[in-house]
Short mmCIF file of C-alpha atoms (C1' of nucleotides) in Angstrom, two decimals:
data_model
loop_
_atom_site.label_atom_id
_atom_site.label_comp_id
_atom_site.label_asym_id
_atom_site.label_seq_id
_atom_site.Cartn_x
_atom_site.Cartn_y
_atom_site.Cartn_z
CA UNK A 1 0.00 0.00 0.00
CA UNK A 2 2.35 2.25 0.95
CA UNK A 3 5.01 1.47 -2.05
CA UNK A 4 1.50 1.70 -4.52
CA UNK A 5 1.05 5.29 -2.76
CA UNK A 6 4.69 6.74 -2.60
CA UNK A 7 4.78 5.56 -6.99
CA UNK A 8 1.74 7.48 -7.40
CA UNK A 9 3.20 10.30 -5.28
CA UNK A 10 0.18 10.69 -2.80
CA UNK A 11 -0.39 9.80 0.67
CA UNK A 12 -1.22 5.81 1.41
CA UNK A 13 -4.57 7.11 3.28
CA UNK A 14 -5.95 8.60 -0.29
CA UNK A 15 -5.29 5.21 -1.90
CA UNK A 16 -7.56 3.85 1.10
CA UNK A 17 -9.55 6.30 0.42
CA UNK A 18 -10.24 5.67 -3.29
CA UNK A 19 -10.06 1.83 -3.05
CA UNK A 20 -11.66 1.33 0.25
CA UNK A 21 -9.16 -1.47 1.21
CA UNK A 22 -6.34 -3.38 0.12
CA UNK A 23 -8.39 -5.94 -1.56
CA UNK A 24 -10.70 -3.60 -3.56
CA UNK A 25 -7.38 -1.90 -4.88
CA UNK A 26 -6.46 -5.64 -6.18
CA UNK A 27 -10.01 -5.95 -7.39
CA UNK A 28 -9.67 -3.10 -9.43
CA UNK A 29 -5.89 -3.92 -10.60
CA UNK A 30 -7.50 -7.26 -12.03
CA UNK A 31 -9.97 -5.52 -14.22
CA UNK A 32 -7.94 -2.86 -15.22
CA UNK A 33 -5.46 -5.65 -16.92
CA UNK A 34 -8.20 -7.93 -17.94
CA UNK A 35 -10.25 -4.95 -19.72
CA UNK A 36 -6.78 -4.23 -21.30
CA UNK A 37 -6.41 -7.72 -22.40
CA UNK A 38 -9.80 -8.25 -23.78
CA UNK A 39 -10.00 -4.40 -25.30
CA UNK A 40 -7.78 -5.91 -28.38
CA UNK A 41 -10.54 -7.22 -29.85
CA UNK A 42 -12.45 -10.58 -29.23
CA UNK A 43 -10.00 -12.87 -26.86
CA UNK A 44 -9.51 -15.76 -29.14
CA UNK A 45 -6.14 -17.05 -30.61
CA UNK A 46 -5.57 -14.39 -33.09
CA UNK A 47 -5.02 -11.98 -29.67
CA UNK A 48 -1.86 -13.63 -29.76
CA UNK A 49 -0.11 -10.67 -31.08
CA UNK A 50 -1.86 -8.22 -28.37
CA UNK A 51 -1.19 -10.40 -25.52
CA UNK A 52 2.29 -11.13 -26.80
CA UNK A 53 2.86 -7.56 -27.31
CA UNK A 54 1.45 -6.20 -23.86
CA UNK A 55 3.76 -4.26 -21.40
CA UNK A 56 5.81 -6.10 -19.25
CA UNK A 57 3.95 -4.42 -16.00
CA UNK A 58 0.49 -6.46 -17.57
CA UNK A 59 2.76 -9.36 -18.07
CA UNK A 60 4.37 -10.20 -14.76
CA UNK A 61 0.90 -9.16 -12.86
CA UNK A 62 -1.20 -11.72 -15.25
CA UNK A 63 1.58 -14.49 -14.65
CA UNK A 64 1.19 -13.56 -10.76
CA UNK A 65 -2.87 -13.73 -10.85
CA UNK A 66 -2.86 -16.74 -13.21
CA UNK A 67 -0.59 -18.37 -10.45
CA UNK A 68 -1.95 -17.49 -7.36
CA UNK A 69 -5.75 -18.35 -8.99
CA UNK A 70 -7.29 -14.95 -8.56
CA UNK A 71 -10.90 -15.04 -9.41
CA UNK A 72 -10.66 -12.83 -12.19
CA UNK A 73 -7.74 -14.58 -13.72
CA UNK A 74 -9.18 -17.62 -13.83
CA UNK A 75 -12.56 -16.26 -15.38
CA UNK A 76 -10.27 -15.59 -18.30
CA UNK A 77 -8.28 -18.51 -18.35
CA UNK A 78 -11.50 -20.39 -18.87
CA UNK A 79 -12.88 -17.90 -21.00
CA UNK A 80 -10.06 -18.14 -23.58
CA UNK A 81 -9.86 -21.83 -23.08
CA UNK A 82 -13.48 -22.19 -24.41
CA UNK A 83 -13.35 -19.80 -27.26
CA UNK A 84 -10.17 -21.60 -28.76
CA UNK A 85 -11.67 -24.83 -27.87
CA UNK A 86 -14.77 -23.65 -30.46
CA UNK A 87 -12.20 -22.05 -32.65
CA UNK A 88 -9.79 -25.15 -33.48
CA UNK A 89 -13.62 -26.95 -33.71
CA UNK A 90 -14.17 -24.66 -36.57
CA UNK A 91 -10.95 -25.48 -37.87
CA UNK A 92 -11.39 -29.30 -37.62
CA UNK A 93 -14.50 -28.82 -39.52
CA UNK A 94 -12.73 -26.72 -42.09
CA UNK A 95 -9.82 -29.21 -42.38
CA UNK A 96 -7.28 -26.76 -41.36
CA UNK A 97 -6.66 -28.24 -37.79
CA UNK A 98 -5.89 -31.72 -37.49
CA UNK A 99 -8.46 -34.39 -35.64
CA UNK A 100 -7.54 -35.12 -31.77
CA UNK A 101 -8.71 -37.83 -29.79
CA UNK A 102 -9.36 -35.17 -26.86
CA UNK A 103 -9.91 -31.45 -27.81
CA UNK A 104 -10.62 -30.63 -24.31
CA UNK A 105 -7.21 -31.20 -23.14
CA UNK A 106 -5.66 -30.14 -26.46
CA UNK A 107 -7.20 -27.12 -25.99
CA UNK A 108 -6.36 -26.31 -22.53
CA UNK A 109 -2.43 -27.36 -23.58
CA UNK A 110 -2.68 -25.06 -26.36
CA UNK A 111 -3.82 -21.86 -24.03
CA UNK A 112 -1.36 -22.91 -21.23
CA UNK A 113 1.29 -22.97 -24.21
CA UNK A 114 0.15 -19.43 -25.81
CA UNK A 115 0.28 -18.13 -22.02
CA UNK A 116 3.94 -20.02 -21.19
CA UNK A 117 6.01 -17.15 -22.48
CA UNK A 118 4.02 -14.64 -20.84
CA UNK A 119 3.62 -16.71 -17.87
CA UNK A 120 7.65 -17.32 -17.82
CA UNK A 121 8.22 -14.07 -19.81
CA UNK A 122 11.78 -13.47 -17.61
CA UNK A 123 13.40 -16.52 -17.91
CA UNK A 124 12.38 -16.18 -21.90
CA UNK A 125 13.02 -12.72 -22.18
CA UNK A 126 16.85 -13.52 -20.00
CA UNK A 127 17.71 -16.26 -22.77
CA UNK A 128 16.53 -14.72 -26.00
CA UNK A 129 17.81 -11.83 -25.69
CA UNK A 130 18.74 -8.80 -23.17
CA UNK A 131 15.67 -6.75 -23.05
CA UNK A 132 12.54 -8.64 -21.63
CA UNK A 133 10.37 -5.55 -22.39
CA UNK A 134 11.83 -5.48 -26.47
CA UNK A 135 9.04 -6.80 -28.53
CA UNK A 136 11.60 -8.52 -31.03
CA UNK A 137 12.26 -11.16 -28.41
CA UNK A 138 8.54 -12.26 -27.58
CA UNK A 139 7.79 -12.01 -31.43
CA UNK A 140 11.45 -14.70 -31.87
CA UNK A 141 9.95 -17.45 -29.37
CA UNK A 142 6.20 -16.86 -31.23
CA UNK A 143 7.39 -18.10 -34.71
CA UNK A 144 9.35 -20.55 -33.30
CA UNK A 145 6.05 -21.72 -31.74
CA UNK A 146 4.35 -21.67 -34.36
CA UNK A 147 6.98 -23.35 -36.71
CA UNK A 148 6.24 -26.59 -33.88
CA UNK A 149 2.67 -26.25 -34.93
CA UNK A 150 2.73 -26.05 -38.25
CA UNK A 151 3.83 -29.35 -39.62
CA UNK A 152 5.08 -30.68 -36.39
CA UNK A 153 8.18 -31.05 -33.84
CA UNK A 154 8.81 -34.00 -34.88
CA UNK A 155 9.00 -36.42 -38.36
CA UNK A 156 7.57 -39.61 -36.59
CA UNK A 157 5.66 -40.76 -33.44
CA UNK A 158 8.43 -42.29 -31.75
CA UNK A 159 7.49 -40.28 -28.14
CA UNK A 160 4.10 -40.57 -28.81
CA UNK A 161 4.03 -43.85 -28.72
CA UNK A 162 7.35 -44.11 -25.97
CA UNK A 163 4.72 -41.94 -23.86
CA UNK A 164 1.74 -43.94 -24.43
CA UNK A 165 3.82 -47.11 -23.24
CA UNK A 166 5.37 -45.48 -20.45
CA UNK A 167 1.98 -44.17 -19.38
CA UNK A 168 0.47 -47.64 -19.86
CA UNK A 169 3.09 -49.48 -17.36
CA UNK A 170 3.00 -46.66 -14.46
CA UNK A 171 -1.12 -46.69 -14.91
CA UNK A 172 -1.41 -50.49 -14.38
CA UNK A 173 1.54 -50.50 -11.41
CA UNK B 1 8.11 -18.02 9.08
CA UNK B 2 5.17 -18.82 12.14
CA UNK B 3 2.95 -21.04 9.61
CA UNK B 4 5.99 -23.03 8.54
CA UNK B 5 6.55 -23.39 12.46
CA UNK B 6 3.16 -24.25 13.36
CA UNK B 7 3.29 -26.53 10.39
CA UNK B 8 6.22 -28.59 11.62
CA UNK B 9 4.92 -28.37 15.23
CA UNK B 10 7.73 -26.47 16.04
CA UNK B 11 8.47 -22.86 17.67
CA UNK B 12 9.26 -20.42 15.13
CA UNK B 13 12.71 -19.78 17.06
CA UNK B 14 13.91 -23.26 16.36
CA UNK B 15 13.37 -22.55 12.16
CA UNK B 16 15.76 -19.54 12.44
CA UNK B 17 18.12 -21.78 14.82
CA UNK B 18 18.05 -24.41 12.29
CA UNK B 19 18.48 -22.09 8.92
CA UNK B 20 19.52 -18.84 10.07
CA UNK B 21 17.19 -16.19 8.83
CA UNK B 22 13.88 -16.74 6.31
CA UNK B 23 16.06 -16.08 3.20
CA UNK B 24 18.00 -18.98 4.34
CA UNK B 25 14.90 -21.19 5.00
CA UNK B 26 14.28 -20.27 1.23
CA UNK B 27 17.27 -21.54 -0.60
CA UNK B 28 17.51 -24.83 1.70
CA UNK B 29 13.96 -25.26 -0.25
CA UNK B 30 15.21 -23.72 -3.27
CA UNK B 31 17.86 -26.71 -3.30
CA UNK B 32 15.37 -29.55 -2.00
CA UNK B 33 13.33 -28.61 -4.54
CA UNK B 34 15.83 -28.31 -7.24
CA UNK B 35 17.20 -31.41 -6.59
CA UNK B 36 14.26 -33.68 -5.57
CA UNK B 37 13.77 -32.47 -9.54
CA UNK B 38 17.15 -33.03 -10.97
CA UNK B 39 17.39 -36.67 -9.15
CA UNK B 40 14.86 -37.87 -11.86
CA UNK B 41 17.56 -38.96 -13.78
CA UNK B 42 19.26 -36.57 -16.18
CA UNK B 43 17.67 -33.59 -16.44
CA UNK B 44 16.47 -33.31 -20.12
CA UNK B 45 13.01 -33.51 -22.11
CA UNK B 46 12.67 -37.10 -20.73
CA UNK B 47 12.71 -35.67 -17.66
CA UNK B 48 8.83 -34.90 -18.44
CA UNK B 49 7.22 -37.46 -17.04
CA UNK B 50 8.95 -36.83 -13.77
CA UNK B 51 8.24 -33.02 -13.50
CA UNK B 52 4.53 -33.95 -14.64
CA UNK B 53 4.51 -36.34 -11.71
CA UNK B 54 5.92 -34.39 -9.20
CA UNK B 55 3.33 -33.66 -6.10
CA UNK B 56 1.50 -30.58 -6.37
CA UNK B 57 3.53 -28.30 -3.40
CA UNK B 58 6.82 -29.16 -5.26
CA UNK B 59 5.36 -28.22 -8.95
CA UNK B 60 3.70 -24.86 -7.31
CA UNK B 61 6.94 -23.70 -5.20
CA UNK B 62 8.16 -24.21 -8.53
CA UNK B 63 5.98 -22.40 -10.13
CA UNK B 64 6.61 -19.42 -7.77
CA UNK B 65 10.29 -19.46 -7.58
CA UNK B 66 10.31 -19.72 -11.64
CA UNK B 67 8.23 -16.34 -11.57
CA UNK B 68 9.77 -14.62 -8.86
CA UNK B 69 13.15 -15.30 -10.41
CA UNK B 70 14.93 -17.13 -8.13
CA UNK B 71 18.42 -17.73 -8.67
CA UNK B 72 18.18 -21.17 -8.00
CA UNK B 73 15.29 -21.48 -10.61
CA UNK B 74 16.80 -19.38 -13.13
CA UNK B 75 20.01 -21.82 -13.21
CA UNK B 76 17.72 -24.68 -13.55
CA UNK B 77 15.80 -23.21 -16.03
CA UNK B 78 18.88 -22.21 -18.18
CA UNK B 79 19.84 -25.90 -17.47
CA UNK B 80 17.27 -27.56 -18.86
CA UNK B 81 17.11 -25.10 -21.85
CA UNK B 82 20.63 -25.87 -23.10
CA UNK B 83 20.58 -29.37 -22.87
CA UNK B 84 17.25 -29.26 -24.82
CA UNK B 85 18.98 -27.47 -27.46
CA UNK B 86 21.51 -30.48 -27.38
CA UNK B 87 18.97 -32.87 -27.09
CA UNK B 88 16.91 -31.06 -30.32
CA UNK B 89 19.99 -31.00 -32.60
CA UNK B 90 20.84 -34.64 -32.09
CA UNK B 91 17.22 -34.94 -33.26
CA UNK B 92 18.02 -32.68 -36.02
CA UNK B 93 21.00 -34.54 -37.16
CA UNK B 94 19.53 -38.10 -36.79
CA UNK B 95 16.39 -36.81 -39.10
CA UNK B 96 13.52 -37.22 -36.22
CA UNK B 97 13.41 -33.28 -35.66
CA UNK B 98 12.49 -31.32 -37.86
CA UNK B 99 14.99 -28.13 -39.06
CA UNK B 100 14.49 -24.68 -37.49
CA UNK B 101 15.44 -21.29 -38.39
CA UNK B 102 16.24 -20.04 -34.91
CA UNK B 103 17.45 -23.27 -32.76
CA UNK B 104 18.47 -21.30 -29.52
CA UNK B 105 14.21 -19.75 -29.84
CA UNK B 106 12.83 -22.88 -30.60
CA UNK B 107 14.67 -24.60 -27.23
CA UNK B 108 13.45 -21.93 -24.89
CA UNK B 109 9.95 -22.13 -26.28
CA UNK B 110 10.26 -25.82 -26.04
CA UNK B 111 10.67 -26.09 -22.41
CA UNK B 112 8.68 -22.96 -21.70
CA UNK B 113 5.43 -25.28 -23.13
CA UNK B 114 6.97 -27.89 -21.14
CA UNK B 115 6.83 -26.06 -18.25
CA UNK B 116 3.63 -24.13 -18.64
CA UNK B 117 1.09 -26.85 -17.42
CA UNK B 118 3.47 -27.10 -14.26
CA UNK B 119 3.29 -23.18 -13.75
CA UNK B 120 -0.14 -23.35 -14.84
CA UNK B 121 -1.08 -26.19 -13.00
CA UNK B 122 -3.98 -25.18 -10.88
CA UNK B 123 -5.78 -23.71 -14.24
CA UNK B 124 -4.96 -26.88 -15.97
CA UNK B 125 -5.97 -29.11 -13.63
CA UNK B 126 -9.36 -27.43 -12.70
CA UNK B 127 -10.23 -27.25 -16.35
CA UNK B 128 -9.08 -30.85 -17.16
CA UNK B 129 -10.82 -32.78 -13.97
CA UNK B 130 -11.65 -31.86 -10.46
CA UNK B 131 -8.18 -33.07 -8.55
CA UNK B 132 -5.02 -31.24 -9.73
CA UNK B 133 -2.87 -33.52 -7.70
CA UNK B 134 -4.39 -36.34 -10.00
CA UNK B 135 -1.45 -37.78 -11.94
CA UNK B 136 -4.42 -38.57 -14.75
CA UNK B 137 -5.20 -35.49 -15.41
CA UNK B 138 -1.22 -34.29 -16.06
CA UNK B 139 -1.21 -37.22 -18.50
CA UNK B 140 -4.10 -36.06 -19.99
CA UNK B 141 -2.38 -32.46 -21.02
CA UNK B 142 0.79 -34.11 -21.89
CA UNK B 143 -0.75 -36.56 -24.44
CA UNK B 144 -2.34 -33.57 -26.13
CA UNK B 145 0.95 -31.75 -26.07
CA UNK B 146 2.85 -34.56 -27.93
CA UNK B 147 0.01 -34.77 -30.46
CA UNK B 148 0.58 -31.68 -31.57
CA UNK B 149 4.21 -31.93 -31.29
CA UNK B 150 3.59 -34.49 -33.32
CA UNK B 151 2.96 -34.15 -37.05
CA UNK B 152 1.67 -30.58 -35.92
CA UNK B 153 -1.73 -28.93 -35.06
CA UNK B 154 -2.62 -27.02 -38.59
CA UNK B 155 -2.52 -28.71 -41.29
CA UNK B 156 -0.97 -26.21 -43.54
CA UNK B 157 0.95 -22.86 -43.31
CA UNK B 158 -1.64 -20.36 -43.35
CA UNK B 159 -0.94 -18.86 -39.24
CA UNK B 160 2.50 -18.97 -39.81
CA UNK B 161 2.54 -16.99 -42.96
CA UNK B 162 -0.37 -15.09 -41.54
CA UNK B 163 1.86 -13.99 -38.50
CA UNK B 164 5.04 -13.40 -40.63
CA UNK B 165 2.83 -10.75 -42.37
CA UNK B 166 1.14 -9.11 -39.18
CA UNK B 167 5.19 -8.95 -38.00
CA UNK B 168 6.10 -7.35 -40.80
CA UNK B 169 4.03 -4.78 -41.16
CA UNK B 170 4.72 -3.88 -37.28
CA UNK B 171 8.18 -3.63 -37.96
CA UNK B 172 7.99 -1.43 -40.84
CA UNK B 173 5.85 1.39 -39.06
"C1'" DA C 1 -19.78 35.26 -0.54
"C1'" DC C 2 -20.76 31.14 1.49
"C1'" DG C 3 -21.01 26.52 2.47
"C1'" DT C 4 -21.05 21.84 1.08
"C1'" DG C 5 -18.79 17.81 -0.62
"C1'" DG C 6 -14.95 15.42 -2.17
"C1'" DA C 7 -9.86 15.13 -2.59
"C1'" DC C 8 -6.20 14.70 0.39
"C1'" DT C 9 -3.02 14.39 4.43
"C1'" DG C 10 -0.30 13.29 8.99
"C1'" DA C 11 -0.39 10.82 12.85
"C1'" DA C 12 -1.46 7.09 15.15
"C1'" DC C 13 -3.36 2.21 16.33
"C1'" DG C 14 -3.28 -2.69 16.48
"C1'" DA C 15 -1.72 -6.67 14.18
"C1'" DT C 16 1.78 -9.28 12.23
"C1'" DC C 17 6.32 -9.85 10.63
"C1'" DG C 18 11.38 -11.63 11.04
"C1'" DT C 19 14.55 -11.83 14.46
"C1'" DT C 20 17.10 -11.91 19.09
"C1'" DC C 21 18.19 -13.76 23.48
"C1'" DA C 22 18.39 -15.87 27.82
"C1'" DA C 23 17.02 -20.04 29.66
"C1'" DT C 24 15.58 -24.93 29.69
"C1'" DA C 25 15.43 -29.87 28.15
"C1'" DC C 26 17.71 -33.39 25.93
"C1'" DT C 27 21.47 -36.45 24.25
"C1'" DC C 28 25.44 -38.03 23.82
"C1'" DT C 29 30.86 -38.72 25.21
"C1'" DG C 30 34.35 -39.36 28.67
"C1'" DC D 1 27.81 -39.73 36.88
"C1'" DA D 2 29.48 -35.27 35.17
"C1'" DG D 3 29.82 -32.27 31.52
"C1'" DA D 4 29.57 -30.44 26.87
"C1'" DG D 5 27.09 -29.55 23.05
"C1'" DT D 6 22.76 -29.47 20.69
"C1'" DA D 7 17.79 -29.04 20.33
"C1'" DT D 8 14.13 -26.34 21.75
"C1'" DT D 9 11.36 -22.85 23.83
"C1'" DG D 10 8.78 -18.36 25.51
"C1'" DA D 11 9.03 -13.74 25.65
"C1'" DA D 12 10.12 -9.75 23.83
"C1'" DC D 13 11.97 -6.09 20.39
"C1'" DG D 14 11.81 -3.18 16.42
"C1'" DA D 15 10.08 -2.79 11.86
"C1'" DT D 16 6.46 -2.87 8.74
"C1'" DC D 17 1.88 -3.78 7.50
"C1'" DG D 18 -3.21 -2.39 6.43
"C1'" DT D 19 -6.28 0.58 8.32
"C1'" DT D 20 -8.68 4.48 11.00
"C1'" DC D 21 -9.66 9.13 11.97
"C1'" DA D 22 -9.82 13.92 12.71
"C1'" DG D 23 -8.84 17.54 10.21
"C1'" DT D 24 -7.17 20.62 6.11
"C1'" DC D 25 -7.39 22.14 1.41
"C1'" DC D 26 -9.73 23.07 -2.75
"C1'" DA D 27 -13.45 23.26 -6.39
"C1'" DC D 28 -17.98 24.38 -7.50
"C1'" DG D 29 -23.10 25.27 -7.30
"C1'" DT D 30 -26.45 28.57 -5.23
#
DNA sequence: ACGTGGACTGAACGATCGTTCAATACTCTG
DNA sequence: CAGAGTATTGAACGATCGTTCAGTCCACGT
C-alpha cells in the first residue's frame, strides 16, 4: 500500500480512500489488466499478437494472478480456453486443424502454451535476448512456436508412442 | 516463518536456529526442490514425465520461484534449456526433428510449453478434472501436447505466414 | 460570498512480521 | 555420573503492515 502510494506520489490514506481497502485496490488492478487484455478485440487465438505484445507491468501481474488463482484470472483462463476450444472446432471442420482424440485437453495445452512465455516471460526474455520488455524477443519465441505447430516437432511418433507405453506401465503399477 | 513453524509443530525460534534467517529457510527449499527435480535422472526432455509427476507443493513452489526469479530457478531453467537445445539437434541430425530457423528460440519455447502446465497447473488441472494432484489429469495435457508436437496442429501454413505478415508490417511502421 | 462535498493528508493504532536472546530440556561422550 | 554440546522454547523487540480518523485544502453550485 504504501510502495503503490509513494509511486503514485500521494499519501497511502488517499489510496484507502479511493479503493476502500487493500483488496478492492487488487479488485480493481484485475480488471484494469483484464479490460486491457480483452479491449484488443475478441480474446480468441488471433489476440496472440496483443497479448504477446502487452507491457511487461500487464505481463508479470497476469503471470502472478494466473498463479496465485485470482478469481478474475481464472474467469479468463476459462474464458479463452473455451473460445479456442470452439475455434480449433471450426478449424477441424474446415480441415485446417488436425483431428484429436481429446480437444478438451488439447485445448487447454494449447492456451497454457500461448500463455507459457508470458507466464515465464523473464526466464524467456533472460535467454533470447537482453531486453525482456523489447518486442523482437517475444515475437522470436512466437514463430518458433508456431513453426512446432505447423507441420510438427517431430518427423515420426516415436514419443508418442514411448509416452503412451510409459503411461500404460506406471497406470497399471 | 510462524505457519511453517506451526506446520512442523515447532516454535518459530527453532526454524531460524536451524536455517539462520527466512532467506536462508528459502534456498535450503530452493535446493530440496531443485534437486528432488534433478534426481529424476538426467535432467532433459525425458525428464517430463517426472516433473509432470511431481506432487503438487513441489510443482507450485516451482511455479513461484520460476516467476519470482529465483536464482536457483533461473540456473535450472537455463539448465534444462541448453541441454534441450543439445537434445533437439541430435534430433536434427539423426532426421527425427524437424529443421528450425532459430534453434536457440525454438529450445526456450520448447521447455517454456513444457513447463507451462506445471506453472499453470492449478488452471490446468481445474479445467481438465476436479483433482489437480491427480497424476491422470497431467497425462491427460501431456498426451495432447505430444500430439501436436507431433505431425503438428494445422494442417498447412496459413498462421504462420499469416503472423510473418502481421510482423512485418509492425516492424515497418 | 458562502457553504457543502470530495480530494487529500499526517499521525497514530493494532496486528503481524522476522529476528534476538536468555534459559531450559535433551542427548550423547568421557 | 558429570559435563559439553545441541535441540528447543517463551518472551520480547523493532520494523512494517493495512487501516482508521480527525482535520485541512480546494473546487464548484447557489
Amino acid at each position: 500500500m504504501r510502495a503503490v502510494a509513494a509511486d503514485a506520489g500521494v499519501s497511502p490514506a488517499l489510496v484507502l480512500h479511493h479503493f476502500g481497502s487493500k483488496e478492492g485496490l487488487r479488485q480493481a488492478c484485475d480488471e484494469h489488466v483484464l479490460d486491457a487484455i480483452r479491449s484488443g478485440g475478441e480474446v480468441d487465438a488471433s489476440a496472440l499478437g496483443h497479448v504477446l505484445r502487452a507491457a511487461t507491468p500487464v505481463r508479470r501481474y497476469l503471470g502472478r494472478a494466473l498463479l496465485d488463482g485470482t478469481e478474475g484470472a481464472s474467469v479468463l483462463f476459462t474464458e479463452i480456453v473455451d473460445r479456442t476450444e470452439e475455434w480449433l472446432a471450426v478449424g477441424e471442420a474446415e480441415g485446417w486443424v488436425r483431428p484429436t482424440s481429446d480437444a478438451r485437453a488439447r485445448a487447454v495445452t494449447y492456451v497454457s502454451w500461448l500463455l507459457a512465455p508470458l507466464v515465464l516471460g523473464d526466464q524467456v526474455g533472460r535467454l533470447l535476448g537482453g531486453d525482456p520488455a523489447e518486442t523482437a524477443t517475444a515475437v522470436r519465441g512466437a514463430r518458433a512456436g508456431l513453426e512446432m505447430l505447423t507441420g510438427g516437432l517431430f518427423t515420426d511418433d516415436r514419443w508418442l508412442t514411448a509416452f503412451t507405453a510409459v503411461d500404460e506401465r506406471e497406470s497399471s503399477r
